[in-house]
């Protein structure tokens, strides 16, 4: 039985809350930033058990400066979206997969697992409480949902915390493709790795992002959309495109890397299924770097963009450029997969795999 929610609406001293007024929101010009919404939901883990689900109106947290998350990186997060659909309903996509992945991350960082029921209930609750912030369908914008879990015990010794805080906030975000579905250039980085071969790359943790910031900044400075990672051990195989999974298309086959150091993407998992549904072959295996030259199409995939089609991948070390699009236009198969997945998320196409959940009727 889920505990009843406790509403907490205290305000932190010295913090003036900016109440976002609806008339201030320009839905079609939202960025991927942060906008304060009405409520967030939280749950504390104490004495080996999860407490009550709390509803807060405050978007600051009160934390000891000695909390383990601040020193030793006991921090896990997730990312999903709520979609206002053309039929007027609000849907979320495969939230139980996000719960399962967070549980895997918890095991990886020795944190208590957030039960699936509690995770999904809190996602639904925070979406419903912030209904007025869910962008209209026509804007192409969505409500981004960010669950996060942190170790809160005050201690300087290096060992797992005993107390944790799990929370979920939401914020409206703009459409990923402002000028329409288009391709982007990527650059291979050999000077920086985002994760070690037996490290935390397969977990969704802040530490991997901290490790990627230098490569990401370098790639942006060179005019690229994002950095592209090879396997950390040998630099022979494809790993990930920044914070998105990679896929290549050739001979009616969807090919995506198998690696211990990439994050198992829910979007990629869904695209593999849809490719199969479309009669394509699906291969999950090591992809040698040179194989890039044989792909007809390539893309980066994740919740933010669904698919970000790749224009080209440059390799500064060899001077090679692997080109997948000569006119900035995405390939036909990437376009078909993109449309299929987005239409399922928006309740336009039949949801044959039971991936969506209606949160608001
Ligand atoms: C979140 C994330 C992805 C994409 O996963 P989705 O579940 O599809 O959003 C890919 N790579 C990394 C490193 C990530 O953190």
PDB file of C-alpha atoms in Angstrom, residues 7-22 24 34-42 55-61 126 129-130 132-133 169-172:
ATOM      1  CA  UNK A   7       2.209  18.250   1.629  1.00  0.00           C
ATOM      2  CA  UNK A   8       5.074  20.450   2.752  1.00  0.00           C
ATOM      3  CA  UNK A   9       5.082  24.066   1.706  1.00  0.00           C
ATOM      4  CA  UNK A  10       7.694  25.738   3.860  1.00  0.00           C
ATOM      5  CA  UNK A  11      10.042  28.260   2.319  1.00  0.00           C
ATOM      6  CA  UNK A  12      13.778  28.271   2.931  1.00  0.00           C
ATOM      7  CA  UNK A  13      15.066  31.368   4.717  1.00  0.00           C
ATOM      8  CA  UNK A  14      16.545  33.958   2.419  1.00  0.00           C
ATOM      9  CA  UNK A  15      15.161  32.310  -0.698  1.00  0.00           C
ATOM     10  CA  UNK A  16      12.528  34.103  -2.699  1.00  0.00           C
ATOM     11  CA  UNK A  17      10.508  31.762  -4.767  1.00  0.00           C
ATOM     12  CA  UNK A  18       9.751  32.879  -8.255  1.00  0.00           C
ATOM     13  CA  UNK A  19       6.230  31.755  -9.004  1.00  0.00           C
ATOM     14  CA  UNK A  20       6.118  31.203 -12.728  1.00  0.00           C
ATOM     15  CA  UNK A  21       3.070  32.857 -14.224  1.00  0.00           C
ATOM     16  CA  UNK A  22       1.473  31.104 -17.123  1.00  0.00           C
ATOM     17  CA  UNK A  24       5.145  34.383 -19.046  1.00  0.00           C
ATOM     18  CA  UNK A  34      15.127  24.920 -15.909  1.00  0.00           C
ATOM     19  CA  UNK A  35      11.891  26.644 -14.995  1.00  0.00           C
ATOM     20  CA  UNK A  36      10.572  26.484 -11.470  1.00  0.00           C
ATOM     21  CA  UNK A  37       7.201  24.673 -11.353  1.00  0.00           C
ATOM     22  CA  UNK A  38       4.590  24.368  -8.600  1.00  0.00           C
ATOM     23  CA  UNK A  39       5.589  21.137  -6.868  1.00  0.00           C
ATOM     24  CA  UNK A  40       8.206  18.421  -6.573  1.00  0.00           C
ATOM     25  CA  UNK A  41       7.940  15.063  -4.811  1.00  0.00           C
ATOM     26  CA  UNK A  42      10.419  13.535  -2.366  1.00  0.00           C
ATOM     27  CA  UNK A  55       4.994  17.004  -1.866  1.00  0.00           C
ATOM     28  CA  UNK A  56       7.060  20.180  -1.704  1.00  0.00           C
ATOM     29  CA  UNK A  57       6.481  23.570  -3.248  1.00  0.00           C
ATOM     30  CA  UNK A  58      10.058  24.621  -2.572  1.00  0.00           C
ATOM     31  CA  UNK A  59      12.703  23.713  -5.149  1.00  0.00           C
ATOM     32  CA  UNK A  60      15.674  24.000  -2.808  1.00  0.00           C
ATOM     33  CA  UNK A  61      16.866  21.242  -0.469  1.00  0.00           C
ATOM     34  CA  UNK A 126       4.523  15.112  -9.905  1.00  0.00           C
ATOM     35  CA  UNK A 129       0.511  18.303  -9.652  1.00  0.00           C
ATOM     36  CA  UNK A 130       2.198  20.380 -12.352  1.00  0.00           C
ATOM     37  CA  UNK A 132      -0.424  23.591 -15.954  1.00  0.00           C
ATOM     38  CA  UNK A 133       3.241  23.323 -16.979  1.00  0.00           C
ATOM     39  CA  UNK A 169      11.089  17.554 -10.299  1.00  0.00           C
ATOM     40  CA  UNK A 170       9.659  18.531 -13.657  1.00  0.00           C
ATOM     41  CA  UNK A 171      10.352  21.404 -16.002  1.00  0.00           C
ATOM     42  CA  UNK A 172       8.933  22.242 -19.437  1.00  0.00           C
TER      43      UNK A 172
END
